[in-house]
Short mmCIF file of C-alpha atoms in Angstrom, two decimals:
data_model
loop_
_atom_site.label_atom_id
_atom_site.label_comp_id
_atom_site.label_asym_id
_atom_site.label_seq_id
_atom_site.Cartn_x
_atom_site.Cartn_y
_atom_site.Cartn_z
CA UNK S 1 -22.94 18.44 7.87
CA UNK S 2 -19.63 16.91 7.62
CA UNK S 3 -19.72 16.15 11.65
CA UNK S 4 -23.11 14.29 10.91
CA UNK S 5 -21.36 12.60 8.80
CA UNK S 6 -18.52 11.53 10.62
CA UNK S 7 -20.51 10.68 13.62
CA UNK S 8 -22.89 8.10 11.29
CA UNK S 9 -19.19 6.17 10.55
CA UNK S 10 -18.77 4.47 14.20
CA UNK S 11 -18.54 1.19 13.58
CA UNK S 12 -20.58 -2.19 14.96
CA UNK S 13 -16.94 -3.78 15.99
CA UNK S 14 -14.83 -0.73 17.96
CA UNK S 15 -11.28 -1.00 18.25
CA UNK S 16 -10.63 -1.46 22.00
CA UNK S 17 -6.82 0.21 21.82
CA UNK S 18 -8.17 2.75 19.16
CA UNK S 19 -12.30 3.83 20.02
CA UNK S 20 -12.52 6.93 17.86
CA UNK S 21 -11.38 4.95 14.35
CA UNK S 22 -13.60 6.18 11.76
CA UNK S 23 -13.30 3.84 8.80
CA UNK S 24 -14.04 4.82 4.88
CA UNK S 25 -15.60 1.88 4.29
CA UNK S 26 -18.68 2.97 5.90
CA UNK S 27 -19.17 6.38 3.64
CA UNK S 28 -22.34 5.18 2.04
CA UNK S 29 -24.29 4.28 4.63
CA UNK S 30 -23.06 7.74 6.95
CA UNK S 31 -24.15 9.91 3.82
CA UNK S 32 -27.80 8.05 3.64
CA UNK S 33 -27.82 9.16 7.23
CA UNK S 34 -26.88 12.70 6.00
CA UNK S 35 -29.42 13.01 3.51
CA UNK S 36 -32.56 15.76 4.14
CA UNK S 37 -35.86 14.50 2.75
CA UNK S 38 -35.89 16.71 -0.52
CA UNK S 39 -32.43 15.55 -1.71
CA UNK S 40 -30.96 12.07 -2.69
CA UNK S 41 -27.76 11.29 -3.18
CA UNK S 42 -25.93 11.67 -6.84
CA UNK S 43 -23.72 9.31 -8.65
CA UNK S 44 -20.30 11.14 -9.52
CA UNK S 45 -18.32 9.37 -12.55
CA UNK S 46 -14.41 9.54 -13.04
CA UNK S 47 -11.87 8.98 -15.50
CA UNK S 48 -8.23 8.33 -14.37
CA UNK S 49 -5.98 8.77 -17.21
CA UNK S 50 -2.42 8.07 -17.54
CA UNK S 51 -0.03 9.64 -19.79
CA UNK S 52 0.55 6.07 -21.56
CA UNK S 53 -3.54 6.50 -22.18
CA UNK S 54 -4.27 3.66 -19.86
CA UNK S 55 -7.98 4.89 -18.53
CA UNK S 56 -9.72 3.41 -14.87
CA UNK S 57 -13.23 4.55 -14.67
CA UNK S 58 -14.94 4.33 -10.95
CA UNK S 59 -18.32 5.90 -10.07
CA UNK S 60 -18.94 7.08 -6.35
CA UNK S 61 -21.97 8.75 -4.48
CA UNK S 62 -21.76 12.23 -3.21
CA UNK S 63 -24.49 14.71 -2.20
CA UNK S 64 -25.63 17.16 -3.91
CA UNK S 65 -23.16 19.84 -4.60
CA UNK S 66 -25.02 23.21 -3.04
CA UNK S 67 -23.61 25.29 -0.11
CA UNK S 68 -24.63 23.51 2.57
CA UNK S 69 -22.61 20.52 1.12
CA UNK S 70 -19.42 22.16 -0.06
CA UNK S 71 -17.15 20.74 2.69
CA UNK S 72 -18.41 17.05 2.96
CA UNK S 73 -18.16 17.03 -0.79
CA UNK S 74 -15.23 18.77 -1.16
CA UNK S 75 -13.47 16.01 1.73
CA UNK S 76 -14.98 12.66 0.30
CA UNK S 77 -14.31 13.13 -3.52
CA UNK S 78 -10.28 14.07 -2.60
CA UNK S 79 -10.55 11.55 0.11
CA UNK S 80 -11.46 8.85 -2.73
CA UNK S 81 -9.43 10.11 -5.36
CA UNK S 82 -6.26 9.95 -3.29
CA UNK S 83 -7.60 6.36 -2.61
CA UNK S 84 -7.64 5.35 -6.56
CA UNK S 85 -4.71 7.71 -7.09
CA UNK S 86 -2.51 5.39 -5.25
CA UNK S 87 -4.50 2.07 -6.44
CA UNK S 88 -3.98 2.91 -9.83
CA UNK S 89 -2.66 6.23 -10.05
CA UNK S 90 -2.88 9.68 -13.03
CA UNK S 91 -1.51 12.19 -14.41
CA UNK S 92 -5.13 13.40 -15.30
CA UNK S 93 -8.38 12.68 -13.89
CA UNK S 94 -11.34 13.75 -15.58
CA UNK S 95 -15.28 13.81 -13.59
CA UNK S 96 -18.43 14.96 -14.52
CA UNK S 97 -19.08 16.19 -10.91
CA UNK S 98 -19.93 20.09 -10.56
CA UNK S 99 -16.71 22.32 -12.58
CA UNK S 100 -17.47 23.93 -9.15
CA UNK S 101 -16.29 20.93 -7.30
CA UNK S 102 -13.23 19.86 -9.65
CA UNK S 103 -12.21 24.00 -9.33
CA UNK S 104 -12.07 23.01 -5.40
CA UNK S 105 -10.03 19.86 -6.20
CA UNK S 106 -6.98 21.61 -8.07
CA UNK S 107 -6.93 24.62 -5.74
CA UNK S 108 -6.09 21.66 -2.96
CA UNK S 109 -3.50 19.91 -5.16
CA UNK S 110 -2.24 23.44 -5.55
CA UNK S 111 -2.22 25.09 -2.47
CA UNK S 112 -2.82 22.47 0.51
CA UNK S 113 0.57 21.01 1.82
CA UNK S 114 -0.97 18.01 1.92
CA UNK S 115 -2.72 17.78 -1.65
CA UNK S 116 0.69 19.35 -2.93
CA UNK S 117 2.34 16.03 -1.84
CA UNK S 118 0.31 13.69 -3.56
CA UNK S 119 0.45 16.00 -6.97
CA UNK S 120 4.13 16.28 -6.53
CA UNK S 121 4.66 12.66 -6.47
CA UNK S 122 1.64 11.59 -8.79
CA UNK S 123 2.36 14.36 -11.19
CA UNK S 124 5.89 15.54 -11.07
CA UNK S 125 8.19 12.22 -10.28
CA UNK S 126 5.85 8.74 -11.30
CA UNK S 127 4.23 9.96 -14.07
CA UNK S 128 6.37 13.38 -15.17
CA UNK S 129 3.34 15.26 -15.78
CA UNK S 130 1.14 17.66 -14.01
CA UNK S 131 -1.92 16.48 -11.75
CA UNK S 132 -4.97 18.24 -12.99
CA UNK S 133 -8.58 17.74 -12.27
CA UNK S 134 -10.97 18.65 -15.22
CA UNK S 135 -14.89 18.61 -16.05
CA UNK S 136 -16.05 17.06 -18.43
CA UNK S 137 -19.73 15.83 -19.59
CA UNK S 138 -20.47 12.20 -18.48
CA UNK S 139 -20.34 11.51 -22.65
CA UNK S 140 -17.12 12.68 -22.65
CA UNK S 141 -15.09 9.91 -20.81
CA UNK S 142 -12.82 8.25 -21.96
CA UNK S 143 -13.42 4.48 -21.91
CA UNK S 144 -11.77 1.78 -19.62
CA UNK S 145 -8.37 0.93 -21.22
CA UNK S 146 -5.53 -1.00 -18.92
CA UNK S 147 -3.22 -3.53 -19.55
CA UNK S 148 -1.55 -6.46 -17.32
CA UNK S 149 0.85 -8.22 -17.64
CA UNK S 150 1.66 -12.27 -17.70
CA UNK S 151 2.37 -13.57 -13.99
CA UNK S 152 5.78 -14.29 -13.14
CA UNK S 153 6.42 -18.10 -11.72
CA UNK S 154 9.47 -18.18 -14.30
CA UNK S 155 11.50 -21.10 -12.62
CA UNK S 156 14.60 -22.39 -14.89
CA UNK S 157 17.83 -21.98 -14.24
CA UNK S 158 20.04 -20.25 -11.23
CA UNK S 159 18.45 -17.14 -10.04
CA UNK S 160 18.68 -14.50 -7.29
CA UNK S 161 15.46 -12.46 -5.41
CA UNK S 162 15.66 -9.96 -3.19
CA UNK S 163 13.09 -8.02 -1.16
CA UNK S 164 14.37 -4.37 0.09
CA UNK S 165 12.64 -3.41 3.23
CA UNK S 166 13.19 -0.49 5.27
CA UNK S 167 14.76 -2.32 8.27
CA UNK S 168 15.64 -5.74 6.86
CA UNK S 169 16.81 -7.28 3.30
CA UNK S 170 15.93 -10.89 1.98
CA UNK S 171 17.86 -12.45 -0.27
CA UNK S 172 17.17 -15.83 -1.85
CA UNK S 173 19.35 -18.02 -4.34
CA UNK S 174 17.10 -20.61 -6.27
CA UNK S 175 18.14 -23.11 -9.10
CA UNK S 176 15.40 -24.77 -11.07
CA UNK S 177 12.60 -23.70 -8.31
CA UNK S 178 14.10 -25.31 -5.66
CA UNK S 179 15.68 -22.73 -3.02
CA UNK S 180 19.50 -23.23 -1.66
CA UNK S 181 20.12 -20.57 0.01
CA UNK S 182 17.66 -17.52 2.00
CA UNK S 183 18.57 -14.79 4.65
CA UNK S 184 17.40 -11.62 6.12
CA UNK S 185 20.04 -9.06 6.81
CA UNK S 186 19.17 -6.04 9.05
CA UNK S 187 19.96 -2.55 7.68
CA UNK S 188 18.61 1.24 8.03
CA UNK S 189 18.57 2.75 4.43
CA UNK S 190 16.10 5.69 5.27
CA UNK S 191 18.20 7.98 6.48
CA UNK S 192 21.34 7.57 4.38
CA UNK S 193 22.15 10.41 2.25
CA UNK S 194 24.66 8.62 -0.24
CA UNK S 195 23.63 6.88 -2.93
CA UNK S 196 26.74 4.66 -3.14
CA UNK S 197 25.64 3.19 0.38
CA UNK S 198 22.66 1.63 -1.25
CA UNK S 199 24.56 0.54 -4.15
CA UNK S 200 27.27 -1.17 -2.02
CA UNK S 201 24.85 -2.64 0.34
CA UNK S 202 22.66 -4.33 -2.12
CA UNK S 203 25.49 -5.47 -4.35
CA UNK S 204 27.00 -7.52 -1.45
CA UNK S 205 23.48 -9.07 -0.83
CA UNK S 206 23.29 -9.85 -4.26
CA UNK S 207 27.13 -11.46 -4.02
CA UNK S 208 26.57 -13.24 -1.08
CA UNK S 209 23.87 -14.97 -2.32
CA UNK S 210 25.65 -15.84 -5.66
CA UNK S 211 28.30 -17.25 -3.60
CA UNK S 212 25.58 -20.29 -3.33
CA UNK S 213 24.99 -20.66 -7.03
CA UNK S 214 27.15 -22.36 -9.71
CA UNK S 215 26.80 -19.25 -11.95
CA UNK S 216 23.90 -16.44 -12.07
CA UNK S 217 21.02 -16.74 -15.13
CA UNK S 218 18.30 -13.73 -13.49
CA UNK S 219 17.95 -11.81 -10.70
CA UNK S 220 14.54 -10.28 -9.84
CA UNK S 221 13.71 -7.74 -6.88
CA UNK S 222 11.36 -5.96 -5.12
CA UNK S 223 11.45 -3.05 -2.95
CA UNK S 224 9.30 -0.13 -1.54
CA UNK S 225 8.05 2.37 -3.72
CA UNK S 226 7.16 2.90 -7.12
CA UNK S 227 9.40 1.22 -9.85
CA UNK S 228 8.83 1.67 -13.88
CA UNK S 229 10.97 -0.40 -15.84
CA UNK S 230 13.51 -0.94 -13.39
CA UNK S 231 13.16 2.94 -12.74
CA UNK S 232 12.90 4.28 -9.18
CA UNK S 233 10.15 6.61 -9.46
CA UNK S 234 9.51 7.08 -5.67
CA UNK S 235 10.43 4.83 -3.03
CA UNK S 236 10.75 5.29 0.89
CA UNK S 237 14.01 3.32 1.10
CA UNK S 238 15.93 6.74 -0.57
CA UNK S 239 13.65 9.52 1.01
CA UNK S 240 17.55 10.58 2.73
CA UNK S 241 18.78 11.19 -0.31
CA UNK S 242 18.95 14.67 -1.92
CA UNK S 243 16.80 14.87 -5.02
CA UNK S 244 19.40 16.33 -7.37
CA UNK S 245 21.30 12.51 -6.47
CA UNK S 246 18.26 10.91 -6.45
CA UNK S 247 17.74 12.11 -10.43
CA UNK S 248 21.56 11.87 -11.28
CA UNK S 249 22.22 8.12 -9.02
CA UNK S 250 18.93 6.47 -7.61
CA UNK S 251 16.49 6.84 -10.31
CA UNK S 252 19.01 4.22 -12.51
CA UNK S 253 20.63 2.42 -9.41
CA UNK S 254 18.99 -0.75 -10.62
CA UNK S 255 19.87 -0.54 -14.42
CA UNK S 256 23.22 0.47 -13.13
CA UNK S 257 23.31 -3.07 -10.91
CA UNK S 258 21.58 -5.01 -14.73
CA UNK S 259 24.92 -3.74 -16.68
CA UNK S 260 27.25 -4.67 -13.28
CA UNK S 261 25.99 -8.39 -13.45
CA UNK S 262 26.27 -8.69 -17.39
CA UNK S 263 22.98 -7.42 -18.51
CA UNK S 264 21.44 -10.57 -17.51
CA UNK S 265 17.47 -10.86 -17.09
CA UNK S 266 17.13 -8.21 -14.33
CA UNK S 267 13.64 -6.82 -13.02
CA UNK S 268 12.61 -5.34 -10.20
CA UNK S 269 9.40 -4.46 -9.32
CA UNK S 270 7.19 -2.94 -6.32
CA UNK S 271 7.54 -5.07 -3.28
CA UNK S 272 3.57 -5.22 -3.05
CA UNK S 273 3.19 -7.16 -6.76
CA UNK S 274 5.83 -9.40 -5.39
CA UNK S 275 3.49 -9.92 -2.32
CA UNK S 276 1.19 -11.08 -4.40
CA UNK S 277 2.82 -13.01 -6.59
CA UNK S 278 4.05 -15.25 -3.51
CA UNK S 279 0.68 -15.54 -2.69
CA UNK S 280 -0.67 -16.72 -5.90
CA UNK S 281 2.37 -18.99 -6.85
CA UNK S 282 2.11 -20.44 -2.55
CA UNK S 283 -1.80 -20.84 -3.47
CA UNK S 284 -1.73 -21.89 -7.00
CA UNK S 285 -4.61 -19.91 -7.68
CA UNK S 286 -5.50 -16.09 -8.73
CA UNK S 287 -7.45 -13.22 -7.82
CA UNK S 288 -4.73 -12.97 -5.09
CA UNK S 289 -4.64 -9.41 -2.91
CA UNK S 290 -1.36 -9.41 -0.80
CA UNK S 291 -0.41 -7.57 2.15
CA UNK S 292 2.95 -6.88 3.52
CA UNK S 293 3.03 -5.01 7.53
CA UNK S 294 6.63 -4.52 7.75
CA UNK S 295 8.18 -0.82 7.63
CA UNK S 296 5.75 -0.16 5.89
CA UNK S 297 2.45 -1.44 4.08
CA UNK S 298 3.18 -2.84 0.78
CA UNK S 299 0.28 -4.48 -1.47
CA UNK S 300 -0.10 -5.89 -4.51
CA UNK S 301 -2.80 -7.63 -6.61
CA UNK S 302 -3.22 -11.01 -9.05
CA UNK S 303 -6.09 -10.86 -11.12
CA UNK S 304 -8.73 -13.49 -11.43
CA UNK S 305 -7.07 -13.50 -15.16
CA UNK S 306 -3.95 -14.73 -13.07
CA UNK S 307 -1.92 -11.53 -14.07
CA UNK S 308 0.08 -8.94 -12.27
CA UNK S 309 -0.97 -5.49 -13.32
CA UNK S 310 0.55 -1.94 -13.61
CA UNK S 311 -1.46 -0.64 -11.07
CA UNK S 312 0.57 1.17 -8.33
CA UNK S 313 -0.85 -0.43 -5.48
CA UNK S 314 0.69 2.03 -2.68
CA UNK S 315 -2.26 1.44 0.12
CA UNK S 316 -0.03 2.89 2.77
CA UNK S 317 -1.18 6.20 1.29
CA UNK S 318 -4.83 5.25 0.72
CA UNK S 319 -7.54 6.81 3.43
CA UNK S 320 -9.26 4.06 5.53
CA UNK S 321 -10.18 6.67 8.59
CA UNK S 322 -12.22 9.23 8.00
CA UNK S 323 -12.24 10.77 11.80
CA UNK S 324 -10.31 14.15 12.30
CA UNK S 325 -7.28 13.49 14.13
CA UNK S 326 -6.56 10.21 12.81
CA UNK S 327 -3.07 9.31 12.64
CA UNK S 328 -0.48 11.21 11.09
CA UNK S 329 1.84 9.69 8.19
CA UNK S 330 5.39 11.31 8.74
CA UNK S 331 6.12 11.20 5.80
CA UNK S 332 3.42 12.53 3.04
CA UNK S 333 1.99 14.68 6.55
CA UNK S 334 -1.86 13.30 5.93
CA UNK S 335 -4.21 11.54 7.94
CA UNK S 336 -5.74 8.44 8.22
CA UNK S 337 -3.41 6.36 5.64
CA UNK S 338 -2.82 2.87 5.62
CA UNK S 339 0.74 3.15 6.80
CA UNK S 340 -0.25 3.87 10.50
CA UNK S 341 -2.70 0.61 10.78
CA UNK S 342 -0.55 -1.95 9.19
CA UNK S 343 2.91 -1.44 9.94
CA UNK S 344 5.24 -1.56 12.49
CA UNK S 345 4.67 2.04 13.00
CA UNK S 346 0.78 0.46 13.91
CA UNK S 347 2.23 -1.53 16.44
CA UNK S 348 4.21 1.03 17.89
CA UNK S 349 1.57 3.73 18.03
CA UNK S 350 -0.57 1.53 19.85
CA UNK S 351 1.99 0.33 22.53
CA UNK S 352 1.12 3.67 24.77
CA UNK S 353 -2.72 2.88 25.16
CA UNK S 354 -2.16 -1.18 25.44
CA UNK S 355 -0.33 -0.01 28.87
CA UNK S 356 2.84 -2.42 28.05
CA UNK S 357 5.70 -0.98 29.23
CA UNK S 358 8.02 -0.87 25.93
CA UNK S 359 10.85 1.37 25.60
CA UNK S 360 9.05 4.13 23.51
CA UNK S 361 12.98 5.47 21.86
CA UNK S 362 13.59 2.28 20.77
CA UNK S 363 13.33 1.42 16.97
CA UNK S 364 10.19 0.07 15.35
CA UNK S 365 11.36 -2.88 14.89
CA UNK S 366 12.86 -3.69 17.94
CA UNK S 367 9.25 -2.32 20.10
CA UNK S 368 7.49 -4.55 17.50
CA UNK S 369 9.93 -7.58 18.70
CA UNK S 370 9.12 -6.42 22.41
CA UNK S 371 5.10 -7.02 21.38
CA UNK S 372 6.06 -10.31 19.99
CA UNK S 373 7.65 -11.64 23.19
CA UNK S 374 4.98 -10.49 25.44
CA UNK S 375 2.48 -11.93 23.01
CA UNK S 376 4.42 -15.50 23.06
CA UNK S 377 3.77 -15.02 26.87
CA UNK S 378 0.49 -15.09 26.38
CA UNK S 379 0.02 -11.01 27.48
CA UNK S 380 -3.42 -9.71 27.00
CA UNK S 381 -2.25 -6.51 26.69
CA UNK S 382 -0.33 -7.58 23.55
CA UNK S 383 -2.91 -9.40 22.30
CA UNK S 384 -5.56 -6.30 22.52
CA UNK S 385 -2.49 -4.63 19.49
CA UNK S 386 -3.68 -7.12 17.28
CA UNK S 387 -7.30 -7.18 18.22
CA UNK S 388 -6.83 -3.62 17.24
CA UNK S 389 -5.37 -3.50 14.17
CA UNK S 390 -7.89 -7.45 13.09
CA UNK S 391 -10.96 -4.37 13.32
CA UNK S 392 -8.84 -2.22 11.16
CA UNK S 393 -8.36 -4.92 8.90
CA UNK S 394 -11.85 -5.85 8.34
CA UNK S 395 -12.78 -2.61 7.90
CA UNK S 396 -9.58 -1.92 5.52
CA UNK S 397 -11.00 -5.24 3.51
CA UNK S 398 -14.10 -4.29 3.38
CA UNK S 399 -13.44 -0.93 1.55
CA UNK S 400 -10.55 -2.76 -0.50
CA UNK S 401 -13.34 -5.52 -2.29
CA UNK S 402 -15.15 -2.02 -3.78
CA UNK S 403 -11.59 -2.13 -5.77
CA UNK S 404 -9.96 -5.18 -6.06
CA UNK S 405 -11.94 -8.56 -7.05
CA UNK S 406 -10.03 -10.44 -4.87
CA UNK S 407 -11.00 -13.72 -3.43
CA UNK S 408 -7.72 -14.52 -1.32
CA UNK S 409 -6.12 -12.12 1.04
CA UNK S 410 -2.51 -13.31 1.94
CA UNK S 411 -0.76 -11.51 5.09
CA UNK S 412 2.93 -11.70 4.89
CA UNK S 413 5.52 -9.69 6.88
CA UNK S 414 7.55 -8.85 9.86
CA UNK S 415 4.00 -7.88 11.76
CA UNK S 416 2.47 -11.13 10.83
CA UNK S 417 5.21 -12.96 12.77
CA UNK S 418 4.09 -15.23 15.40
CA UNK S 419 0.67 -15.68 17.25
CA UNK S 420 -0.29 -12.54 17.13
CA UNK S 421 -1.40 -12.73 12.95
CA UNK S 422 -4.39 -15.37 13.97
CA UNK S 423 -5.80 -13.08 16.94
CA UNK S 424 -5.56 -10.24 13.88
CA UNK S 425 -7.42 -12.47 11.28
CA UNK S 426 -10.71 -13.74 13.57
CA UNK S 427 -10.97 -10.09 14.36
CA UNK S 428 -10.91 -9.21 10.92
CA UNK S 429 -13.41 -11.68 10.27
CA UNK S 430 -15.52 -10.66 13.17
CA UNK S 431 -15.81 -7.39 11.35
CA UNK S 432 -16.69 -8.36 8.40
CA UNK S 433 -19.84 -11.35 9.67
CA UNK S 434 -21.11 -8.56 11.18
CA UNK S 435 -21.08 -5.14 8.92
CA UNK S 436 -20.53 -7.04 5.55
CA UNK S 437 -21.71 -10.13 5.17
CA UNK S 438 -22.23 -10.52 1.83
CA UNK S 439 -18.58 -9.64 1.60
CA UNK S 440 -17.05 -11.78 4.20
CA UNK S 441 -18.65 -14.97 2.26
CA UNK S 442 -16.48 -14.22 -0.80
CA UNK S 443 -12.69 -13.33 1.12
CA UNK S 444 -10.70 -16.83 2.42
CA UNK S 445 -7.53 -15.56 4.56
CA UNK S 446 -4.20 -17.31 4.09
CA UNK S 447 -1.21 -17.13 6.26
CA UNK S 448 2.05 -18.97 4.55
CA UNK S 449 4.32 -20.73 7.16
CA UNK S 450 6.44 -18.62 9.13
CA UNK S 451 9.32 -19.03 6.40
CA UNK S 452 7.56 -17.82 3.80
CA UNK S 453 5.62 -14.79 6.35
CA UNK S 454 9.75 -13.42 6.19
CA UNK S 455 11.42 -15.03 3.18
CA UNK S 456 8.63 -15.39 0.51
CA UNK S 457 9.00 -12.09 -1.30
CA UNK S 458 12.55 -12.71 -2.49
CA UNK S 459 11.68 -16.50 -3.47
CA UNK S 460 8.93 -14.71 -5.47
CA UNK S 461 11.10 -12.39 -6.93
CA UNK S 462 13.25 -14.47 -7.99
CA UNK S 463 11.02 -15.84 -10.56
CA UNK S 464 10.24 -12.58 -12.29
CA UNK S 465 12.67 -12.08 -15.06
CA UNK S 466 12.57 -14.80 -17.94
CA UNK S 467 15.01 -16.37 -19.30
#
């Protein structure tokens, strides 16, 4: 049954680099295909819940949950929880599907390498508190109760943003909105295994850019990962570090680096809501998703309210191919993520089949650079990399607008550099004319200029704190 299914997801548009992709976004329509004539397919509800009592509620469509179903059912309920796990992300999560079912769930998160990963850093380091799946009647569920908060855009006075990638940091020096001073420094913070070399490092960004302001009033950041009131909860840039440091050093780095600079209005925030925030501010206008392809994939989300939300918005962990096989995140070990379609590790991986003849030893960034040239040649084979990852996009956006009302999608990062970006976006929108057309009527793509593609985060961030 599940190879039925999997077979019934080949898309219309197939990536030419990348033929066996297998997106998510076409699970409905592959389990109608599944269906037998006797059965029909059942609505499963859920309840994320976080320990703060903020509740999401989704509903999904499985089949029904006899023998003959067990593995396809078992797959696409943890394949679309780990998707709203790392949208919104729990502690809890509570579903009137089968208590056979949920049962299957937990032994995963308890037992599966993989599933251990995501209720290790869902349960044990964002939200301090253990994953667990339980069923419950559908009367039973807890209501729909989140916050958000006001958006940024806080201008006044002499202010500092930053954006922490994994290969480069941005640094911007502002004073009443208009910007004096921005950079991008290269650096590799992955592997380091002190803590004081991230301190250090970011300190003298932060200095430098001072250095271009008559006195400091707020500095405001983003960065990779997960960040709770200026807590690092999990976050790429510090996997090198050993986790007894991480707890003792990293977790308070940045509070450390608020007392260093006077306590002065300090936040920093997931580099994805900062993503987002550029976009809305660049726009002026909300309902704003934002996508960073740099080290990594970093989103972040604007509501049609106009206001940021405390949503984790990690989407380099969510699912978008279903296929076995699909490619492997090094770091979490699972398949199929968004890390390996939008990244530079997406550009890389694809290199081999493109038949460019790039250095495969080289760093990411520096093969993605090698792309780039070729692609300002005008290189076909360059060109079909971004072809390929435009039909991952569309697909990607098309699963995305089941979870995000957003009406503006703006593309920012290293990736996004140069021609390459508009070859990625008519492909996208190829995609979506012809498998969702309803949908592809209500997205309108932005690209800022190439200033703000590299420097627009930390001119963001810089507006976060208040004054």
């Amino acid at each position: 049954m599940k190879q039925k299914f999997l077979d019934a997801l080949r898309p219309m548009v197939i990536p030419e680099l990348d033929p066996g992709f297998r997106p998510a976004a076409l699970s409905q329509r592959a389990l109608e295909n599944c269906l037998e004539s006797s059965s029909s397919l059942e609505t499963v509800h859920l309840a994320l819940v976080r320990p703060d009592q903020s509740v999401y509620r989704f509903k999904l469509i499985l089949l029904p949950d006899v023998p003959e179903h067990v593995e396809l059912n078992t797959f696409l309920l943890e394949r679309q929880i780990k998707f709203l796990l790392w949208s919104r992300g729990a502690a809890t999560i509570q579903s009137d599907a089968s208590p056979a079912l949920c049962r299957r769930l937990n032994q995963y998160y308890e037992e599966n390498p993989l599933g251990q990963f995501d209720a290790t850093m869902m349960g044990e380091k964002i939200f301090e508190s253990p994953l667990k799946v339980h069923s419950v009647a559908t009367s039973e569920l807890p209501e729909a109760n989140s916050e958000s908060s006001p958006l940024g855009g806080h201008l006044s006075g002499c202010r500092i943003g930053f954006d922490l990638g994994g290969s480069d940091q941005k640094i911007a020096a502002m004073m009443d909105g208009e910007t004096l001073f921005s950079e991008e420094i290269v650096w590799d913070p992955i592997p380091q295994q002190d803590p004081q070399w991230h301190y250090d490092h970011i300190m003298s960004l932060l200095q430098r850019a001072a250095s271009k302001l008559p006195r400091v009033d707020a500095i405001g950041g983003s960065a990779a990962g997960v960040y709770v009131q200026n807590q690092v909860k999990v976050a790429s840039l510090f996997r090198g570090i050993p986790e007894d440091l991480f707890q003792s050093r990293v977790k308070g780095l940045f509070m450390e680096m608020k007392r260093a600079w006077g306590n002065i209005p300090f936040e920093v925030v997931n580099d994805g809501e900062v993503t987002a925030l550029a976009g809305s501010m660049n726009l002026g206008r909300p309902a704003v998703l934002g996508i960073a392809m740099g080290t990594n994939q970093a989103a972040g989300f604007v509501t049609p309210e106009g206001q940021i939300t405390s949503w984790l918005n990690e989407l380099a962990f969510a699912p978008i191919d279903y296929r076995d096989g699909a490619p492997r995140d090094e770091w979490s070990g699972d398949v199929g993520c968004g890390v390996q379609f939008f990244s530079q590790q997406a550009v890389a991986r694809l290199i081999p089949a493109s038949g460019l003849e790039i250095d495969r030893s080289l760093p990411f960034p520096e093969q993605l650079v090698a792309v780039q040239t070729f692609m300002a040649k005008g290189d076909d084979r360059a060109a079909a990399i971004y072809r390929t990852m435009g039909v991952y996009l569309g697909y990607a956006l098309a699963q995305y607008k089941d979870y995000y009302p957003f009406e503006h999608l703006l593309l920012l990062g290293r990736v996004t550099t140069g021609s390459g970006a508009d070859q990625m976006i008519e492909k996208a929108k190829e995609v979506l004319h012809q498998e969702f057309p309803i949908k592809a009527a209500s997205i309108a793509f932005h690209l800022p200029g190439e200033k703000e593609k590299r420097h627009g985060q930390a001119m963001a961030a810089a507006s976060l704190p208040a004054l």
